[in-house]
XYZ file of C-alpha atoms in Angstrom:
635
model
C 7.676 -58.141 1.716
C 6.694 -54.688 2.943
C 3.043 -53.713 3.170
C 1.749 -51.312 0.523
C 0.934 -48.040 2.257
C -2.049 -45.856 1.374
C -1.256 -42.502 -0.280
C -1.408 -39.482 2.012
C -2.684 -36.044 1.002
C 0.186 -33.524 1.027
C -1.552 -31.134 3.403
C -2.098 -33.899 5.991
C 1.619 -34.694 6.083
C 2.579 -31.016 6.151
C 0.294 -30.357 9.117
C 1.666 -33.350 11.023
C 5.287 -32.203 10.585
C 4.414 -28.599 11.393
C 2.911 -29.622 14.736
C 6.171 -31.200 15.940
C 8.554 -29.420 18.269
C 12.004 -28.442 17.034
C 13.546 -31.316 18.987
C 11.243 -33.905 17.396
C 11.775 -32.525 13.893
C 15.465 -33.333 14.158
C 14.572 -36.990 14.776
C 11.943 -37.272 12.048
C 14.138 -38.558 9.214
C 15.562 -41.370 11.333
C 12.105 -42.296 12.616
C 10.664 -42.419 9.109
C 13.346 -44.788 7.807
C 12.144 -48.362 8.057
C 8.515 -47.513 8.817
C 7.268 -49.078 5.606
C 8.882 -52.432 6.475
C 7.215 -52.461 9.886
C 3.702 -51.749 8.599
C 0.898 -54.296 8.865
C -2.360 -54.307 6.936
C -5.388 -55.187 9.054
C -8.524 -57.021 7.970
C -10.577 -53.798 7.904
C -8.217 -52.226 5.343
C -6.332 -50.025 7.799
C -2.543 -50.057 8.158
C -0.832 -50.098 11.555
C 2.713 -49.209 12.649
C 4.007 -50.365 16.033
C 6.545 -48.127 17.797
C 7.263 -50.048 21.001
C 4.555 -51.295 23.351
C 2.638 -48.069 23.971
C 2.648 -46.405 20.527
C 0.634 -47.795 17.621
C -0.134 -45.594 14.631
C -3.151 -46.473 12.498
C -3.864 -45.116 9.027
C -7.490 -45.504 7.919
C -7.805 -44.470 4.261
C -11.103 -43.254 2.906
C -13.240 -44.920 0.215
C -10.784 -43.823 -2.491
C -7.909 -45.512 -0.647
C -6.253 -42.220 0.361
C -5.665 -40.573 3.736
C -7.192 -37.150 3.149
C -7.996 -35.953 6.679
C -5.976 -35.628 9.869
C -8.454 -37.802 11.763
C -7.631 -40.779 9.538
C -4.164 -41.008 11.125
C -4.137 -41.740 14.864
C -1.559 -42.755 17.464
C -2.020 -44.298 20.926
C 0.880 -42.464 22.578
C 0.393 -39.634 25.101
C 1.721 -36.909 22.762
C -0.698 -37.722 19.950
C -1.593 -36.186 17.589
C 1.530 -34.018 17.876
C 3.840 -36.985 18.120
C 6.840 -38.230 16.214
C 5.276 -41.638 15.551
C 2.294 -40.279 13.639
C 4.414 -37.894 11.532
C 6.890 -40.673 10.723
C 4.153 -43.064 9.585
C 2.592 -40.395 7.379
C 5.995 -39.513 5.967
C 6.703 -43.122 5.021
C 3.552 -43.333 2.898
C 3.524 -42.164 -0.735
C 2.168 -38.736 -1.581
C -1.310 -38.653 -3.040
C -2.137 -36.572 -6.080
C -2.970 -32.944 -5.467
C -6.669 -33.548 -5.942
C -8.766 -36.595 -6.807
C -9.953 -36.807 -10.416
C -13.064 -34.697 -10.853
C -16.006 -35.657 -13.025
C -16.104 -34.018 -16.396
C -17.745 -30.592 -16.058
C -20.617 -29.583 -18.236
C -19.414 -27.942 -21.450
C -19.338 -24.162 -21.408
C -20.061 -21.889 -24.371
C -17.116 -21.394 -26.684
C -16.899 -17.684 -25.866
C -16.478 -18.422 -22.160
C -14.455 -21.595 -22.617
C -11.767 -20.028 -24.780
C -10.298 -18.236 -21.805
C -10.780 -21.104 -19.393
C -9.378 -23.654 -21.808
C -6.473 -21.566 -22.960
C -3.905 -23.322 -20.830
C -1.587 -26.078 -21.971
C -2.846 -25.787 -25.540
C -1.967 -28.627 -27.891
C -0.350 -27.975 -31.292
C -3.609 -28.864 -33.003
C -6.333 -26.485 -31.827
C -9.739 -27.663 -30.723
C -12.239 -27.502 -33.555
C -14.504 -25.014 -31.805
C -11.702 -22.484 -31.530
C -10.519 -23.123 -35.091
C -14.010 -22.519 -36.463
C -14.317 -19.324 -34.431
C -11.095 -18.014 -35.929
C -12.260 -18.929 -39.440
C -15.429 -16.925 -38.891
C -13.466 -13.823 -38.023
C -13.357 -14.093 -34.251
C -9.620 -13.427 -34.400
C -10.370 -9.838 -35.450
C -11.738 -9.086 -32.006
C -9.358 -7.388 -29.566
C -7.472 -9.811 -27.344
C -8.516 -9.994 -23.740
C -6.057 -8.606 -21.223
C -4.373 -11.003 -18.824
C -6.239 -10.881 -15.483
C -4.161 -9.642 -12.577
C -3.292 -12.082 -9.837
C -5.079 -11.642 -6.538
C -3.318 -10.749 -3.314
C -3.796 -14.323 -2.106
C -2.172 -15.704 -5.260
C 0.771 -13.321 -4.997
C 1.273 -14.256 -1.363
C 1.036 -17.972 -2.106
C 3.515 -17.666 -4.965
C 5.975 -15.741 -2.777
C 5.718 -18.379 -0.030
C 6.252 -21.149 -2.566
C 9.301 -19.365 -4.002
C 10.820 -19.060 -0.524
C 10.168 -22.737 0.268
C 11.634 -23.796 -3.084
C 14.720 -21.613 -2.573
C 15.264 -23.127 0.872
C 14.912 -26.646 -0.540
C 17.379 -25.872 -3.336
C 19.909 -24.443 -0.888
C 19.557 -27.584 1.255
C 19.843 -30.039 -1.629
C 19.077 -33.739 -1.464
C 21.501 -34.330 1.396
C 19.671 -31.924 3.729
C 16.254 -32.019 2.073
C 14.627 -34.314 4.587
C 11.096 -34.513 5.908
C 11.084 -31.012 7.408
C 12.196 -29.318 4.182
C 9.711 -31.397 2.225
C 6.917 -30.478 4.635
C 7.606 -26.777 4.084
C 7.242 -27.329 0.348
C 4.041 -29.295 0.849
C 2.568 -26.564 3.040
C 3.412 -23.932 0.421
C 2.011 -26.174 -2.313
C -1.273 -26.550 -0.431
C -1.495 -22.794 -0.004
C -0.938 -22.389 -3.753
C -3.742 -24.848 -4.417
C -6.155 -22.954 -2.177
C -5.178 -19.723 -3.953
C -6.033 -21.216 -7.351
C -2.499 -21.971 -8.617
C -2.693 -25.682 -9.502
C 0.283 -25.656 -11.829
C 2.547 -24.263 -9.127
C 1.254 -26.874 -6.700
C 1.917 -29.685 -9.176
C 5.474 -28.435 -9.736
C 6.118 -28.444 -5.977
C 4.778 -31.989 -5.591
C 7.108 -33.192 -8.360
C 10.068 -31.730 -6.477
C 9.018 -33.398 -3.229
C 8.602 -36.763 -4.939
C 11.998 -36.309 -6.576
C 13.629 -35.506 -3.235
C 12.080 -38.601 -1.714
C 13.248 -40.815 -4.576
C 16.777 -39.409 -4.352
C 17.052 -39.833 -0.594
C 15.680 -43.383 -0.791
C 18.062 -44.160 -3.689
C 15.339 -45.600 -5.872
C 16.518 -47.137 -9.111
C 14.170 -45.002 -11.200
C 15.547 -41.746 -9.794
C 17.492 -39.488 -12.162
C 19.260 -36.411 -10.846
C 18.640 -34.671 -14.168
C 14.888 -35.086 -13.723
C 14.992 -33.554 -10.256
C 17.103 -30.683 -11.601
C 14.462 -30.025 -14.251
C 11.716 -30.153 -11.616
C 13.527 -27.547 -9.513
C 13.948 -25.324 -12.575
C 10.246 -25.512 -13.399
C 9.193 -24.865 -9.798
C 11.463 -21.852 -9.332
C 10.488 -20.400 -12.706
C 6.770 -20.853 -12.063
C 6.868 -19.486 -8.519
C 9.181 -16.598 -9.450
C 7.086 -15.383 -12.357
C 3.860 -15.764 -10.383
C 5.295 -13.841 -7.438
C 6.261 -10.996 -9.769
C 2.613 -10.605 -10.780
C 3.331 -10.834 -14.512
C 2.224 -14.424 -15.139
C -0.413 -15.279 -17.703
C -3.005 -18.090 -17.699
C -0.438 -20.645 -18.892
C 1.418 -20.415 -15.585
C -1.558 -20.123 -13.277
C -3.117 -23.264 -14.738
C -6.554 -24.663 -14.144
C -7.649 -27.363 -11.725
C -10.513 -28.471 -13.954
C -10.363 -29.278 -17.617
C -12.794 -27.000 -19.464
C -14.754 -28.612 -22.290
C -16.283 -26.558 -25.078
C -18.916 -27.645 -27.602
C -17.314 -29.246 -30.647
C -20.405 -29.877 -32.734
C -20.332 -32.915 -35.001
C -17.008 -34.655 -35.528
C -15.718 -37.571 -37.541
C -12.474 -39.076 -36.264
C -10.257 -42.005 -37.200
C -8.172 -44.033 -34.768
C -4.427 -43.500 -34.958
C -3.001 -45.619 -32.116
C -3.317 -46.284 -28.396
C -0.738 -46.256 -25.628
C -0.734 -47.269 -21.964
C -0.549 -44.615 -19.259
C 1.244 -45.388 -16.000
C 1.956 -42.655 -13.454
C 4.221 -42.619 -10.425
C 1.216 -41.887 -8.207
C -0.596 -45.171 -8.849
C -2.792 -44.215 -11.782
C -3.026 -46.398 -14.868
C -5.031 -46.552 -18.058
C -4.939 -45.892 -21.756
C -5.129 -42.974 -24.168
C -6.270 -43.471 -27.743
C -5.160 -40.905 -30.315
C -7.562 -39.818 -33.052
C -7.424 -37.712 -36.202
C -10.114 -35.688 -37.958
C -10.223 -35.368 -41.780
C -8.771 -31.840 -41.527
C -5.795 -33.097 -39.515
C -7.024 -31.903 -36.112
C -5.870 -34.195 -33.338
C -8.023 -35.560 -30.549
C -7.741 -38.186 -27.852
C -9.900 -40.265 -25.535
C -8.339 -41.240 -22.226
C -9.357 -43.662 -19.509
C -7.008 -43.230 -16.541
C -7.942 -44.230 -13.005
C -6.277 -45.583 -9.866
C -4.954 -49.069 -10.415
C -1.357 -48.760 -11.528
C 0.231 -51.321 -13.829
C -2.652 -53.799 -13.775
C -5.079 -51.200 -15.017
C -2.655 -49.837 -17.618
C -2.317 -53.321 -19.103
C -6.029 -54.124 -19.023
C -7.382 -50.753 -20.149
C -6.200 -51.345 -23.708
C -9.332 -53.427 -24.257
C -11.669 -51.540 -21.956
C -14.878 -50.147 -23.420
C -14.814 -46.595 -24.712
C -17.028 -44.481 -22.465
C -18.251 -42.058 -25.098
C -21.823 -41.552 -26.195
C -22.863 -45.182 -26.056
C -20.181 -46.320 -28.510
C -19.838 -50.114 -28.668
C -16.090 -50.058 -29.297
C -13.253 -50.836 -26.938
C -9.967 -48.922 -27.093
C -8.347 -51.637 -29.191
C -11.114 -51.349 -31.749
C -11.154 -47.553 -31.686
C -7.391 -47.382 -32.298
C -8.012 -49.131 -35.632
C -11.532 -47.838 -36.211
C -13.388 -44.553 -36.175
C -16.292 -42.620 -34.676
C -18.934 -40.202 -35.852
C -19.719 -37.983 -32.861
C -22.718 -35.694 -32.427
C -22.699 -33.056 -29.713
C -18.992 -33.497 -29.042
C -17.272 -31.714 -26.172
C -13.582 -30.924 -26.537
C -10.933 -29.675 -24.107
C -8.127 -27.305 -25.054
C -5.734 -30.292 -25.249
C -8.013 -32.038 -27.749
C -9.510 -34.536 -25.310
C -13.031 -35.634 -26.104
C -15.475 -35.542 -23.230
C -18.278 -37.943 -22.412
C -21.068 -35.536 -21.495
C -24.709 -36.537 -21.309
C -25.532 -35.104 -24.713
C -22.736 -36.847 -26.618
C -23.730 -39.518 -29.154
C -21.188 -41.675 -30.996
C -21.488 -44.170 -33.843
C -18.644 -46.526 -34.865
C -17.070 -46.134 -38.310
C -14.783 -48.443 -40.301
C -11.093 -47.927 -39.742
C -8.467 -46.737 -42.183
C -4.822 -47.646 -42.676
C -2.087 -45.093 -42.101
C -1.616 -44.849 -45.842
C -5.171 -43.552 -46.285
C -7.222 -40.747 -44.812
C -6.003 -38.144 -42.335
C -2.978 -40.152 -41.122
C -1.139 -40.064 -44.464
C 0.150 -36.433 -44.121
C 1.876 -37.322 -40.838
C 4.458 -39.321 -42.784
C 4.693 -37.018 -45.792
C 7.264 -34.538 -44.435
C 10.679 -34.955 -42.797
C 10.702 -35.446 -39.061
C 12.999 -32.423 -38.680
C 10.215 -30.107 -39.897
C 7.706 -31.547 -37.418
C 10.185 -31.295 -34.541
C 11.080 -27.715 -35.487
C 7.373 -26.856 -35.307
C 7.130 -28.394 -31.833
C 10.246 -26.612 -30.617
C 8.894 -23.298 -31.861
C 5.644 -23.817 -29.956
C 5.265 -22.999 -26.248
C 6.758 -25.637 -23.972
C 3.311 -26.608 -22.656
C 2.079 -27.364 -26.184
C 5.147 -29.356 -27.172
C 4.773 -31.668 -24.172
C 1.109 -32.579 -24.607
C 0.023 -36.109 -25.378
C -1.028 -35.134 -28.934
C 2.510 -34.118 -29.984
C 3.093 -37.207 -32.157
C 5.126 -37.194 -35.369
C 5.615 -39.842 -38.036
C 8.504 -40.896 -40.250
C 9.793 -43.809 -42.328
C 13.110 -45.202 -41.132
C 15.654 -47.941 -41.793
C 16.927 -49.931 -38.814
C 20.679 -49.581 -38.176
C 20.984 -51.620 -34.976
C 21.045 -51.524 -31.194
C 23.395 -49.207 -29.306
C 23.226 -49.459 -25.529
C 19.691 -48.918 -24.296
C 18.385 -47.491 -27.565
C 17.776 -48.464 -31.178
C 19.471 -46.523 -33.958
C 17.589 -45.852 -37.179
C 18.053 -43.558 -40.153
C 15.151 -41.642 -41.611
C 14.357 -42.401 -45.237
C 15.143 -38.895 -46.516
C 18.375 -37.664 -48.156
C 21.261 -36.901 -45.775
C 19.167 -37.650 -42.681
C 20.911 -37.941 -39.300
C 20.764 -41.029 -37.152
C 17.758 -41.145 -34.836
C 17.558 -42.880 -31.477
C 14.449 -44.832 -30.545
C 13.791 -45.255 -26.818
C 10.848 -47.058 -25.164
C 7.858 -44.782 -24.667
C 7.562 -46.341 -21.220
C 10.451 -48.366 -19.773
C 8.424 -50.514 -17.366
C 9.479 -54.147 -17.974
C 5.902 -55.408 -17.730
C 4.911 -53.292 -20.737
C 6.022 -54.576 -24.174
C 7.698 -51.351 -25.381
C 11.253 -52.461 -24.599
C 10.756 -56.041 -25.792
C 9.319 -54.870 -29.111
C 12.205 -52.468 -29.770
C 14.727 -55.170 -28.877
C 13.150 -57.520 -31.399
C 13.118 -54.826 -34.100
C 16.816 -54.146 -33.459
C 17.641 -57.723 -34.491
C 16.619 -56.937 -38.081
C 19.194 -54.479 -39.496
C 18.003 -52.897 -42.723
C 14.332 -53.336 -41.829
C 12.144 -50.581 -43.259
C 9.765 -49.264 -40.652
C 7.030 -46.652 -40.386
C 7.203 -45.075 -36.916
C 4.744 -42.900 -35.025
C 6.166 -41.472 -31.815
C 6.725 -38.592 -29.474
C 10.007 -36.656 -29.789
C 12.048 -36.513 -26.601
C 12.912 -32.813 -26.588
C 15.488 -33.308 -23.811
C 17.660 -35.658 -25.887
C 19.455 -35.346 -29.200
C 17.476 -36.734 -32.154
C 15.474 -39.102 -29.945
C 12.020 -40.464 -30.642
C 9.872 -42.536 -28.311
C 7.676 -44.637 -30.621
C 4.156 -45.604 -29.605
C 3.243 -47.476 -32.792
C 4.968 -48.911 -35.868
C 3.870 -50.243 -39.224
C 5.184 -51.472 -42.573
C 6.522 -49.020 -45.159
C 4.285 -49.078 -48.266
C 6.035 -50.666 -51.246
C 9.079 -51.869 -49.253
C 10.119 -55.504 -49.558
C 12.002 -55.856 -46.277
C 9.437 -54.529 -43.834
C 6.879 -55.724 -41.282
C 4.273 -58.329 -42.147
C 1.341 -57.537 -39.890
C -2.074 -59.272 -39.778
C -4.782 -57.710 -41.929
C -7.020 -56.972 -38.961
C -4.227 -54.796 -37.474
C -4.763 -52.352 -40.353
C -1.046 -51.874 -40.894
C 0.118 -50.818 -37.422
C 1.135 -52.307 -34.099
C 0.676 -50.470 -30.809
C 4.015 -51.034 -29.071
C 2.514 -50.705 -25.605
C -0.040 -53.479 -26.177
C 0.721 -55.554 -29.276
C 3.688 -57.915 -29.042
C 5.659 -58.385 -32.241
C 6.472 -62.014 -33.012
C 8.742 -63.698 -35.528
C 5.873 -64.136 -37.980
C 5.463 -60.348 -38.136
C 8.930 -59.901 -39.663
C 10.228 -60.737 -43.162
C 11.991 -63.993 -43.922
C 15.688 -64.190 -42.888
C 16.867 -64.827 -46.477
C 15.757 -61.301 -47.420
C 17.924 -59.675 -44.756
C 21.331 -59.837 -46.451
C 20.535 -57.495 -49.300
C 18.526 -55.090 -47.150
C 21.127 -54.837 -44.376
C 23.306 -52.651 -46.577
C 20.564 -50.031 -46.717
C 21.094 -49.251 -43.041
C 24.063 -47.028 -43.922
C 27.792 -47.217 -43.353
C 27.788 -45.657 -39.884
C 28.285 -48.260 -37.117
C 25.722 -48.104 -34.345
C 28.354 -47.368 -31.708
C 29.568 -44.280 -33.583
C 26.327 -42.272 -33.378
C 27.271 -38.722 -32.312
C 25.473 -37.004 -29.453
C 25.859 -33.210 -29.549
C 24.426 -32.826 -26.050
C 27.010 -35.173 -24.556
C 29.864 -33.793 -26.676
C 29.222 -30.100 -25.984
C 31.102 -28.485 -23.057
C 27.718 -27.473 -21.648
C 27.879 -30.645 -19.593
C 30.088 -28.671 -17.193
C 27.222 -26.294 -16.435
C 24.860 -29.221 -16.105
C 27.203 -30.890 -13.624
C 27.404 -27.703 -11.548
C 23.628 -27.376 -11.424
C 23.166 -31.027 -10.517
C 25.851 -30.684 -7.862
C 23.749 -27.944 -6.308
C 20.637 -30.115 -6.371
C 22.427 -33.105 -4.860
C 24.625 -31.376 -2.282
C 22.982 -28.008 -1.851
C 24.510 -24.569 -1.785
C 27.522 -25.739 0.216
C 28.526 -28.217 -2.507
C 28.442 -25.492 -5.174
C 30.510 -23.221 -2.930
C 33.122 -25.931 -2.543
C 33.308 -26.257 -6.323
C 33.951 -22.507 -6.575
C 37.056 -22.599 -4.449
C 40.526 -23.150 -5.886
C 41.212 -23.641 -9.583
C 38.280 -25.979 -10.277
C 35.938 -23.155 -11.300
C 38.458 -21.656 -13.748
C 39.183 -25.068 -15.246
C 35.472 -25.645 -15.779
C 34.744 -22.280 -17.408
C 37.800 -22.272 -19.681
C 36.432 -24.819 -22.188
C 33.103 -22.965 -22.234
C 34.751 -19.676 -23.182
C 36.991 -21.319 -25.782
C 33.883 -22.836 -27.383
C 32.243 -19.402 -27.550
C 29.755 -20.178 -24.789
C 30.618 -17.034 -22.835
C 27.116 -16.487 -21.452
C 27.087 -19.996 -19.968
C 30.541 -19.409 -18.474
C 29.486 -16.078 -16.955
C 26.322 -17.540 -15.424
C 28.208 -20.522 -14.001
C 30.800 -18.170 -12.498
C 28.067 -15.975 -10.990
C 26.336 -19.028 -9.506
C 29.535 -20.280 -7.903
C 30.307 -16.822 -6.497
C 26.791 -16.404 -5.075
C 26.924 -19.850 -3.489
C 30.148 -18.884 -1.695
C 28.875 -15.450 -0.620
C 28.155 -15.703 3.094
C 28.651 -12.222 4.601
C 28.693 -12.030 8.370
C 28.301 -9.188 10.842
C 30.683 -8.207 13.630
C 29.346 -11.008 15.833
C 29.906 -13.708 13.215
C 26.242 -14.057 12.327
C 25.056 -14.342 8.734
C 24.185 -10.864 7.511
C 22.065 -12.115 4.623
C 20.682 -15.590 5.415
C 18.085 -15.454 2.621
C 18.616 -18.052 -0.138
C 16.912 -15.830 -2.728
C 20.092 -14.564 -4.384
C 21.464 -18.078 -4.728
C 18.160 -19.398 -6.097
C 17.973 -16.627 -8.714
C 21.576 -17.300 -9.797
C 20.872 -21.037 -10.048
C 17.659 -20.431 -11.991
C 19.413 -18.083 -14.449
C 22.080 -20.688 -15.206
C 19.504 -23.495 -15.448
C 17.249 -21.503 -17.789
C 20.159 -20.609 -20.071
C 21.312 -24.223 -20.132
C 17.823 -25.457 -21.028
C 17.626 -22.977 -23.926
C 21.102 -23.920 -25.177
C 20.339 -27.635 -25.009
C 17.042 -27.055 -26.797
C 18.978 -25.434 -29.641
C 21.298 -28.438 -29.801
C 18.306 -30.788 -29.869
C 16.825 -28.832 -32.777
C 20.156 -28.999 -34.637
C 20.457 -32.747 -34.062
C 17.322 -33.341 -36.144
C 18.546 -31.212 -39.035
C 19.809 -32.965 -42.133
C 23.386 -32.148 -43.179
C 25.095 -32.489 -46.575
C 27.078 -35.587 -45.584
C 24.380 -37.161 -43.452
C 26.194 -36.634 -40.141
C 24.647 -35.093 -37.092
C 25.604 -31.396 -36.752
C 28.625 -30.884 -34.570
C 28.252 -29.389 -31.123
C 29.354 -25.776 -30.678
């Protein structure tokens, strides 16, 4: 079994690779392979790598378990610290987060916090901002977007160039040197005050690593989306026209929220790819405003599983997260972030309140309207708002059955399309998948579902909690102390929680006449998959792979179905991308006349942005009810 390596700060790895000579850089990928298997953890907590008899690399992580300084990585060879051994050992370790979690800052006045907290705004506004608007603050002239500094413009331009080079290289050529260039540009963006751009770059680097190491969790589509976000963010920032939503903020600003009364809605485990784990508990105020309390720290899966019953660190409250998810709080002196997270400042006081079922109080309206309306509202909101942790919707459904890796259900509204339920987190040690598999064995079961729409898939919901449908006979039978809901990430559904088998025959017919295997998927059926394949080909094989696809009759055969389906813009952008990938002008001496990858990156980004918008429209249509109950056909 290989030794677990300590995470390494991105700038430490970038500096180590940058110090190598050109000859050593060519050997770096081969030297990095297999380092993790040769690592040994010492009694003092350090990790050593032995490269022959005279070269031993030692990583000494700090108190937080992360290598954050160059001096924490040493080598005994004569070339150290500019040696291949040290860079290879650092490259084999996982990347640390951009910055360690910071303590909650003191709340700022609402007038100052509205600008600082205006990024990544959730659909439900923080109460302080909502009250300000009700008092007429919205009549004041809007503040102008502050101009980016010269340092920010320079950092954004450097990040764009590094991203364009990485895209042109693709996974096949995106080794340690290409990744180090991205990490260096990401660190520069961080120092310039562009945390969102830095985070986008780190996601690309992690995706490149996962692809090159052929990890089972890697998805080429995810890496393609990460490249699109990075290029879009860096390109807009470099143009100088970006607003606060793209610059981001490295600290979460908390504004005074006054006195609040909130009811628990559900809780869900949090497990990140960077070793963090914990829980987030979702809350609702009487006016429908959404809040959350999170407890996420280093610890990975073990902490994600145990945090569900950890104490709530808020104003001396005596509840744990399990109790809060089915209880409530009265909070005095609350502090609230723009995303609706409640802070635990020194002046916050909290008193437990009795819980309420989903059928009572502020949770009832969540299930009172069709899911299509709630999804349409999310799709109309900015992308940052739609992806926040508070973007939960509710609906009543009837179980149809299992189909592949997902569960098919039909919403209990007239002419509703089939919906797909996927695990909110697929880790096998979390009960999401097991619970959905057990639910799938009860066709016709009526179910109340609270989940997060997957806006990248057709009519797909990732449930975080379920409960019985009021008044239904064939539905869940949950214990009274569960208050009518089960948190799928923590509670495990057992046979006693389901209705008796003799009631299944009559209810199974309510699932609808459509077999589970016949559920249409407009995203898969639309000819847009040809554009998606071209973009993913570029990510996997780089610019050269796209150029190869442009030669011969393959390009015409791919664009023909797009034009016949009326998707002329997609066909034109795909054609332009293929032509740009194959454009390699040379001078009289055979040298490249325009070696810059900028033109190719812009062509790729244009096609990727158009594809994302087209697929978003298909996702919106897949939730829309039709007269005969079928999912709308793809264009």
